[in-house]
Coordinates of C-alpha atoms in Angstrom, one line a residue:
Chain P
M6 CA 203.0 -117.7 263.5
R7 CA 206.1 -117.0 261.2
K8 CA 203.7 -117.3 258.4
I9 CA 201.2 -114.9 259.7
Q10 CA 204.1 -112.4 260.3
N11 CA 205.3 -112.8 257.0
A12 CA 201.7 -112.2 255.5
L13 CA 201.3 -109.1 257.5
M14 CA 204.7 -107.7 256.0
T15 CA 204.0 -108.3 252.7
G16 CA 200.7 -106.1 253.2
V17 CA 202.7 -103.5 254.8
S18 CA 205.3 -103.5 252.1
Y19 CA 202.7 -103.4 248.9
M20 CA 200.8 -100.7 251.3
L21 CA 203.8 -98.3 251.5
P22 CA 203.8 -96.6 248.1
F23 CA 200.0 -95.9 248.7
I24 CA 201.1 -94.5 252.4
V25 CA 203.6 -92.5 250.7
V26 CA 201.6 -91.0 247.9
A27 CA 198.4 -90.1 249.9
G28 CA 200.6 -88.9 252.9
L29 CA 202.8 -86.4 250.4
T30 CA 200.0 -85.2 248.7
I31 CA 198.1 -84.2 251.5
A32 CA 201.4 -82.9 252.5
L33 CA 202.1 -80.8 249.9
T34 CA 198.5 -79.5 249.4
G35 CA 198.9 -78.6 253.1
I36 CA 202.2 -76.8 252.7
C37 CA 200.6 -75.1 249.4
T38 CA 197.5 -73.6 251.9
S39 CA 199.3 -72.8 254.8
Y40 CA 202.8 -71.4 253.7
F41 CA 201.8 -69.9 250.5
G42 CA 198.1 -69.3 251.1
I43 CA 197.2 -70.9 247.8
D44 CA 193.7 -71.8 248.1
N45 CA 191.9 -72.7 244.9
A46 CA 189.9 -75.3 243.5
V47 CA 193.0 -77.3 242.0
I48 CA 194.4 -77.8 245.6
T49 CA 191.2 -78.7 247.4
T50 CA 190.6 -81.3 244.6
L51 CA 193.9 -82.7 245.0
S52 CA 193.8 -83.0 248.6
G53 CA 190.6 -84.6 248.4
F54 CA 192.5 -87.1 246.0
G55 CA 194.8 -88.0 248.5
S56 CA 192.2 -88.7 250.8
T57 CA 190.9 -91.2 248.2
V58 CA 194.3 -92.7 247.6
M59 CA 194.1 -93.1 251.3
G60 CA 191.1 -95.5 251.2
F61 CA 192.8 -97.8 248.7
I62 CA 195.4 -98.7 251.9
P63 CA 192.8 -101.4 253.3
P64 CA 192.0 -102.9 250.0
I65 CA 195.8 -103.3 249.4
M66 CA 196.6 -104.5 252.7
G67 CA 193.8 -107.2 252.5
A68 CA 194.8 -108.1 249.0
Y69 CA 198.5 -108.6 249.9
V70 CA 198.0 -110.2 253.1
S71 CA 196.0 -112.9 251.4
F72 CA 198.5 -113.1 248.3
A73 CA 201.1 -113.8 250.7
I74 CA 199.3 -116.8 251.9
A75 CA 197.8 -118.1 248.9
D76 CA 199.7 -116.6 246.0
K77 CA 197.8 -115.1 242.8
A78 CA 194.6 -116.8 243.7
G79 CA 194.4 -115.0 247.3
L80 CA 194.4 -111.4 245.5
A81 CA 190.5 -111.3 244.4
P82 CA 189.1 -112.1 248.0
G83 CA 191.6 -110.3 249.9
F84 CA 191.0 -107.2 247.8
I85 CA 187.0 -107.7 248.2
G86 CA 187.5 -108.3 252.1
G87 CA 189.9 -105.3 252.5
W88 CA 187.4 -102.7 250.5
I89 CA 184.5 -103.8 252.5
A90 CA 186.3 -103.2 255.8
Q91 CA 186.7 -99.5 254.4
N92 CA 183.4 -99.2 253.1
P93 CA 181.0 -101.4 255.2
I94 CA 178.1 -102.9 253.4
L95 CA 175.3 -102.7 256.0
E96 CA 173.7 -99.8 257.5
G97 CA 174.5 -99.3 261.2
T98 CA 177.8 -101.4 260.9
D99 CA 181.1 -99.2 261.5
S100 CA 184.1 -99.5 259.4
S101 CA 186.4 -101.9 260.7
G102 CA 189.4 -100.4 258.9
F103 CA 192.9 -101.6 259.0
L104 CA 192.2 -104.2 261.6
G105 CA 189.3 -105.5 259.6
A106 CA 191.1 -105.4 256.2
V107 CA 194.3 -107.5 258.1
L108 CA 191.4 -110.2 259.3
A109 CA 190.0 -110.1 255.6
G110 CA 193.4 -110.8 254.2
L111 CA 194.2 -113.7 256.4
I112 CA 190.7 -115.3 256.2
A113 CA 190.7 -115.0 252.4
G114 CA 194.5 -116.3 252.0
Y115 CA 193.5 -119.6 254.4
L116 CA 190.2 -120.1 252.6
V117 CA 191.7 -120.2 249.3
Q118 CA 194.5 -122.3 250.7
A119 CA 191.9 -124.7 251.9
L120 CA 189.8 -124.5 248.7
K121 CA 192.9 -125.4 246.4
K122 CA 193.1 -128.6 248.6
I123 CA 189.9 -130.1 247.8
P124 CA 190.1 -132.8 244.9
F125 CA 188.4 -132.2 241.9
P126 CA 187.9 -134.4 238.6
K127 CA 190.5 -133.5 236.0
V128 CA 188.4 -132.7 233.6
I129 CA 186.9 -129.7 235.8
D130 CA 190.3 -129.0 237.4
S131 CA 190.7 -125.6 235.1
L132 CA 187.2 -124.5 236.5
K133 CA 188.5 -124.7 240.0
S134 CA 191.0 -122.3 239.3
M135 CA 189.4 -120.0 237.0
L136 CA 185.7 -119.8 238.6
I137 CA 185.1 -122.2 241.4
I138 CA 188.0 -120.7 244.0
P139 CA 187.6 -116.8 243.1
V140 CA 183.7 -116.8 243.3
V141 CA 183.4 -119.1 246.5
S142 CA 186.0 -117.7 248.4
S143 CA 184.9 -114.0 247.5
L144 CA 181.2 -114.7 248.4
V145 CA 182.5 -116.1 251.5
I146 CA 184.3 -113.2 252.5
Y147 CA 181.6 -111.1 251.4
F148 CA 179.3 -112.6 254.0
L149 CA 181.8 -112.7 256.6
M150 CA 183.0 -109.1 256.4
A151 CA 179.6 -107.6 255.8
Y152 CA 177.9 -109.2 259.0
P153 CA 179.8 -110.9 261.8
I154 CA 183.1 -109.1 261.3
G155 CA 181.1 -105.6 260.0
F156 CA 179.4 -105.7 263.6
V157 CA 181.9 -107.1 265.9
V158 CA 185.2 -105.7 264.7
G159 CA 183.7 -102.5 263.4
A160 CA 182.6 -102.1 267.0
L161 CA 185.8 -103.1 268.4
Y162 CA 187.9 -100.9 265.8
T163 CA 185.8 -97.6 267.2
A164 CA 186.6 -98.9 270.5
I165 CA 190.2 -99.0 269.9
V166 CA 190.5 -95.7 268.2
N167 CA 188.4 -94.1 270.8
A168 CA 190.7 -95.3 273.7
L169 CA 193.7 -94.2 271.9
L170 CA 192.2 -90.7 271.4
A171 CA 191.6 -90.6 275.1
L172 CA 195.5 -91.6 275.6
A173 CA 196.2 -88.9 273.4
A174 CA 194.1 -86.5 274.8
N175 CA 195.5 -86.4 278.1
T176 CA 198.9 -85.2 278.2
G177 CA 200.4 -87.5 280.7
T178 CA 199.4 -90.6 279.1
A179 CA 200.0 -89.3 275.5
V180 CA 203.6 -88.4 276.5
I181 CA 204.0 -92.1 277.4
L182 CA 202.2 -93.1 274.2
G183 CA 204.6 -91.4 272.2
A184 CA 207.8 -92.2 273.9
I185 CA 206.9 -96.0 273.4
L186 CA 205.9 -95.6 269.7
S187 CA 209.4 -93.7 268.9
A188 CA 211.4 -96.4 271.1
M189 CA 209.8 -99.0 269.0
C190 CA 211.2 -97.9 266.0
A191 CA 214.5 -97.0 267.3
F192 CA 214.6 -100.7 268.8
D193 CA 215.0 -102.5 265.6
M194 CA 215.8 -100.1 262.8
G195 CA 213.1 -101.1 260.2
G196 CA 212.7 -104.4 261.7
P197 CA 209.5 -106.3 262.8
L198 CA 208.7 -104.1 266.3
G199 CA 209.1 -100.8 264.5
K200 CA 206.7 -102.1 261.4
I201 CA 204.1 -103.0 264.4
A202 CA 204.3 -99.4 265.7
I203 CA 204.0 -97.9 262.4
T204 CA 201.4 -100.3 261.5
F205 CA 199.5 -98.9 264.4
I206 CA 199.7 -95.5 263.0
F207 CA 198.6 -96.5 259.6
A208 CA 195.6 -98.2 261.3
V209 CA 194.3 -94.7 262.8
W210 CA 195.8 -92.7 259.6
N211 CA 192.7 -91.5 258.3
E212 CA 191.1 -90.9 261.4
P213 CA 189.1 -87.6 261.0
S214 CA 190.5 -86.6 264.5
G215 CA 194.0 -86.2 263.2
L216 CA 195.3 -89.1 265.6
G217 CA 197.1 -90.6 262.7
F218 CA 198.8 -87.5 261.8
L219 CA 199.9 -86.8 265.5
T220 CA 200.9 -90.7 266.2
N221 CA 203.1 -90.2 262.7
A222 CA 205.1 -87.4 264.2
A223 CA 205.6 -89.0 267.2
V224 CA 207.7 -91.8 265.6
F225 CA 210.0 -89.5 263.5
P226 CA 212.6 -89.5 266.5
G227 CA 212.5 -93.3 266.5
I228 CA 213.2 -93.3 262.9
M229 CA 215.5 -90.5 262.3
V230 CA 217.5 -90.7 265.7
P231 CA 219.4 -93.8 265.4
A232 CA 221.4 -93.5 261.9
I233 CA 221.9 -89.8 262.5
S234 CA 223.4 -90.4 266.4
V235 CA 225.7 -93.1 265.2
G236 CA 227.2 -91.2 262.2
L237 CA 227.5 -88.1 264.3
A238 CA 229.0 -90.3 267.5
S239 CA 231.6 -91.8 264.9
Y240 CA 232.5 -88.1 264.0
I241 CA 233.0 -87.0 267.7
A242 CA 234.2 -90.2 269.4
P243 CA 236.3 -91.7 266.2
K244 CA 238.3 -94.2 268.5
K245 CA 235.0 -96.0 269.6
F246 CA 234.1 -96.9 266.1
T247 CA 235.6 -99.3 263.8
E248 CA 237.1 -97.9 260.5
S249 CA 234.3 -99.4 258.4
E250 CA 232.0 -97.6 260.8
R251 CA 233.6 -94.4 260.1
K252 CA 233.6 -94.7 256.6
Q253 CA 229.7 -95.2 256.7
A254 CA 229.0 -92.2 259.0
P255 CA 228.2 -89.7 256.4
G256 CA 225.9 -92.2 254.4
A257 CA 224.3 -93.0 257.8
I258 CA 223.6 -89.1 258.4
V259 CA 222.1 -88.8 255.1
T260 CA 220.1 -92.0 255.2
G261 CA 218.8 -90.9 258.7
L262 CA 217.8 -87.5 257.4
V263 CA 215.6 -89.0 255.0
G264 CA 214.0 -91.5 257.3
I265 CA 215.6 -94.5 256.5
A266 CA 216.7 -96.2 259.7
E267 CA 218.3 -99.2 258.4
A268 CA 222.0 -97.6 257.9
T269 CA 222.1 -98.0 262.0
L270 CA 222.3 -101.8 261.4
P271 CA 226.1 -102.3 260.9
Y272 CA 226.6 -100.3 264.2
A273 CA 224.1 -102.0 266.2
F274 CA 225.1 -105.5 265.2
R275 CA 228.6 -104.9 266.6
D276 CA 227.5 -103.3 269.8
P277 CA 223.8 -104.0 270.4
V278 CA 223.3 -103.0 273.9
R279 CA 225.0 -99.8 273.7
V280 CA 224.1 -98.4 270.3
I281 CA 220.4 -99.6 270.6
G282 CA 219.9 -98.7 274.0
C283 CA 221.2 -94.9 273.6
N284 CA 219.0 -95.1 270.6
M285 CA 216.0 -95.9 272.4
I286 CA 216.4 -93.4 275.1
G287 CA 217.0 -90.5 272.7
A288 CA 214.2 -91.7 270.6
A289 CA 211.6 -91.9 273.9
V290 CA 212.2 -88.6 274.8
G291 CA 212.1 -87.0 271.4
G292 CA 208.6 -88.8 271.0
A293 CA 207.4 -87.9 274.1
M294 CA 208.2 -84.3 273.7
M295 CA 206.5 -84.7 270.3
M296 CA 203.3 -85.8 271.8
A297 CA 203.3 -83.4 275.0
F298 CA 203.5 -80.4 272.1
K299 CA 200.8 -81.9 270.1
V300 CA 202.9 -81.7 267.1
S301 CA 201.4 -83.5 264.0
T302 CA 202.4 -84.0 260.5
P303 CA 200.7 -85.9 257.4
G304 CA 204.5 -86.0 256.0
V305 CA 206.7 -89.1 255.9
S306 CA 210.5 -90.0 254.9
G307 CA 212.3 -87.5 257.6
I308 CA 213.2 -84.2 257.0
I309 CA 210.6 -84.3 253.9
G310 CA 207.9 -84.3 256.4
I311 CA 208.9 -81.7 258.7
P312 CA 207.7 -78.8 256.4
P313 CA 204.0 -79.6 256.3
A314 CA 203.9 -80.2 260.2
S315 CA 201.6 -78.3 262.4
N316 CA 204.7 -76.8 264.0
P317 CA 208.0 -77.4 262.0
L318 CA 210.1 -75.6 264.4
L319 CA 209.0 -77.5 267.5
M320 CA 208.9 -81.0 265.4
T321 CA 212.9 -80.1 264.5
L322 CA 213.3 -79.3 268.1
C323 CA 212.1 -82.9 269.5
I324 CA 214.3 -84.8 266.8
V325 CA 217.3 -82.8 267.5
V326 CA 216.8 -83.2 271.2
G327 CA 216.5 -86.8 270.8
I328 CA 219.6 -87.1 268.3
A329 CA 221.7 -84.9 271.1
I330 CA 220.7 -87.2 273.9
S331 CA 221.3 -90.3 272.0
T332 CA 225.0 -89.2 270.6
T333 CA 225.8 -87.9 273.8
L334 CA 225.0 -91.2 275.4
M335 CA 226.6 -93.1 273.1
V336 CA 230.0 -91.1 273.0
I337 CA 229.9 -91.5 276.9
V338 CA 229.1 -95.3 277.1
K339 CA 230.7 -97.0 274.0
K340 CA 233.9 -98.8 274.7
E341 CA 237.0 -98.3 272.6
A342 CA 236.6 -100.4 269.3
V343 CA 238.6 -103.6 268.3
E344 CA 238.4 -104.4 265.0
K345 CA 237.3 -108.1 264.9
D346 CA 235.0 -110.6 262.9
T347 CA 231.2 -109.9 263.8
E348 CA 229.7 -113.3 262.3
D349 CA 227.8 -115.1 264.6
D350 CA 228.1 -118.5 264.5
S351 CA 225.5 -119.9 266.7
I352 CA 222.7 -119.4 264.2
D353 CA 221.0 -122.6 262.9
F354 CA 217.9 -123.4 260.4
E355 CA 216.6 -126.1 258.6
I356 CA 216.7 -127.1 254.8
T357 CA 213.5 -128.7 253.7
F358 CA 214.1 -131.0 250.6
Chain R
M1 CA 227.9 -125.1 245.6
K2 CA 225.6 -123.6 243.3
I3 CA 223.2 -121.2 245.1
V4 CA 220.4 -119.2 243.9
A5 CA 219.1 -116.8 246.5
V6 CA 216.2 -114.3 246.7
C7 CA 216.3 -111.3 249.2
A8 CA 213.4 -109.4 250.3
C9 CA 212.5 -107.2 253.1
P10 CA 209.2 -105.3 254.0
T11 CA 210.4 -101.9 252.6
G12 CA 212.8 -103.1 250.0
V13 CA 215.0 -100.3 250.2
A14 CA 218.0 -101.3 252.3
H15 CA 218.0 -104.7 253.8
T16 CA 217.1 -106.5 250.8
Y17 CA 220.4 -104.9 249.0
M18 CA 222.7 -105.4 251.9
A19 CA 221.6 -108.9 252.2
K20 CA 222.2 -109.2 248.4
A21 CA 225.8 -107.6 248.7
A22 CA 227.1 -109.8 251.7
L23 CA 225.6 -112.9 249.9
E24 CA 227.6 -112.2 246.9
K25 CA 230.9 -111.3 248.7
A26 CA 230.5 -114.2 251.0
A27 CA 230.0 -116.6 248.0
A28 CA 233.1 -114.9 246.3
K29 CA 235.0 -115.6 249.3
L30 CA 234.1 -119.2 250.0
G31 CA 234.1 -120.2 246.3
H32 CA 230.5 -120.9 245.9
Q33 CA 228.7 -119.8 242.8
I34 CA 225.6 -117.8 243.6
K35 CA 223.2 -115.5 241.8
V36 CA 221.1 -113.5 244.1
E37 CA 217.7 -111.7 243.3
A38 CA 216.4 -108.9 244.7
Q39 CA 212.7 -108.3 245.1
G40 CA 212.8 -104.8 246.4
A41 CA 210.6 -101.8 246.2
L42 CA 210.4 -101.5 242.6
G43 CA 210.0 -105.3 242.0
I44 CA 212.3 -108.1 240.8
E45 CA 216.0 -107.4 239.9
N46 CA 218.5 -109.5 238.6
E47 CA 216.0 -112.4 238.0
I48 CA 216.5 -116.0 238.6
T49 CA 215.3 -118.1 235.4
K50 CA 213.7 -121.4 235.6
E51 CA 216.8 -122.8 234.5
E52 CA 219.2 -121.2 236.9
A53 CA 216.8 -122.5 239.5
R54 CA 216.8 -126.1 238.1
E55 CA 220.4 -126.0 238.1
A56 CA 221.1 -125.0 241.5
D57 CA 221.9 -127.3 244.6
V58 CA 220.2 -125.2 246.8
V59 CA 217.4 -122.2 247.3
L60 CA 218.3 -119.6 249.7
L61 CA 215.1 -117.5 250.7
A62 CA 216.3 -114.6 252.8
V63 CA 212.7 -113.3 252.9
E64 CA 210.5 -111.5 255.5
V65 CA 207.5 -110.9 252.7
G66 CA 205.8 -113.1 250.4
I67 CA 207.7 -113.3 247.3
A68 CA 206.5 -113.4 243.7
K69 CA 207.6 -116.7 241.4
R70 CA 207.9 -118.7 244.2
E71 CA 206.7 -121.7 241.8
R72 CA 210.2 -121.7 240.1
F73 CA 211.8 -123.2 243.4
E74 CA 209.3 -126.0 243.8
G75 CA 210.9 -129.2 244.8
K76 CA 214.3 -127.8 245.4
P77 CA 216.1 -127.9 248.8
T78 CA 215.3 -124.8 250.2
V79 CA 216.5 -122.7 253.2
N80 CA 214.3 -120.1 254.6
I81 CA 215.8 -117.3 257.1
P82 CA 215.4 -113.7 258.0
V83 CA 217.1 -110.9 256.0
Q84 CA 218.8 -109.7 259.2
T85 CA 220.5 -113.2 259.6
V86 CA 222.1 -113.1 256.2
V87 CA 223.3 -109.4 256.4
K88 CA 225.0 -110.3 259.7
S89 CA 226.4 -113.6 259.2
P90 CA 226.8 -114.4 255.3
E91 CA 229.8 -116.6 255.4
T92 CA 228.4 -118.6 258.5
V93 CA 225.1 -119.1 256.6
L94 CA 226.7 -120.8 253.4
K95 CA 229.1 -122.5 255.5
K96 CA 226.2 -124.2 257.4
I97 CA 224.2 -125.0 254.2
E98 CA 227.0 -126.8 252.9
E99 CA 227.5 -128.6 256.0
K100 CA 223.6 -129.7 256.2
L101 CA 223.7 -130.6 252.4
K102 CA 226.6 -133.1 252.8
N103 CA 225.4 -134.6 256.2
R104 CA 222.1 -135.2 254.4

């Protein structure tokens, strides 16, 4: 299980630069058109290119999920499988998108690992890594992705997207969806649970319906609230924070503004329940409001993602409300700080020799 | 102890470097020799050479993603733990590794 999680995180990690380039290209061209009324061939082509970059995401995901499992030999079949997921080969099969790409990566990785273990005579051993593994694994992936996965996962993916669209279309359920996604990000500040929420958004990122941009806006409070709130709270109630926490406050606010939640970690380590609890409540309210107002944005990275939003003012309001709630709660519920060692000595692990 | 460590988190901008700093500080305090390689968003920084890997008593992988150039550490005693554990409790991690190597 740890191995699979590790593989998925690797895929997300290598995919991030593509998401950022695609997101910001679309965001910037969007700003040019909607704020400055620039609407010429250059902008249109550039915006189209942003969408092309977005299409790279499934192949990159497939390639690096597979790479994490099977090393270099896993790249080719994973990439090929991911590309097929994005561009179905057979007529009548649906794109299995991100979900298909993840599956392709996992299958390709374990397949290559299995192929590596087959014993070969010494003389043709170099042939095995140069020729046999890439060709055999890629062909197997081709047929798996084109036929069974193309049919089953393609249909499943379409069903999931439709279900989410239905959730997002109804204000009542959309609010809950927004609150949960946002709270997930606030829960572990750049950790696995938040990445699941983000992964879900990337999975529907290039949905023509705009579902990706809608859910993307909903997690902004989850990403920005934690670091900004701990920073503000340590100015408002300095006695409830340790000296090192107060020193980190300006940094926490700045990193929070640009959408890096990790700066919250030291605060959360020392007082997990109160810090994370307050942040999740603030983030959930912000996320729910975002969905209620149907704010969407193709931007990423904190405040940089606000100008291209469908309604920047409302978006800012949702985030500010989240921060205000979280900060206020923290100022109220946190206890006076005692300076002490925060190391946890109950941790355990194995050394493999 | 002579330790070589690799830190890598999914985003590669914050945890990776926090873990690196925490390990270096803890090792200095406890009197261990350490080299920490960061595999962050921009690739490998402070790369561990094959020789350094060979000479190390233990390899500490504080990673949550698949890392590049793993073959350097083949056959070495290896510890694999989440990045967060290192950020939070670097000294405990190093002390426990030392203890486990001794009791082997």
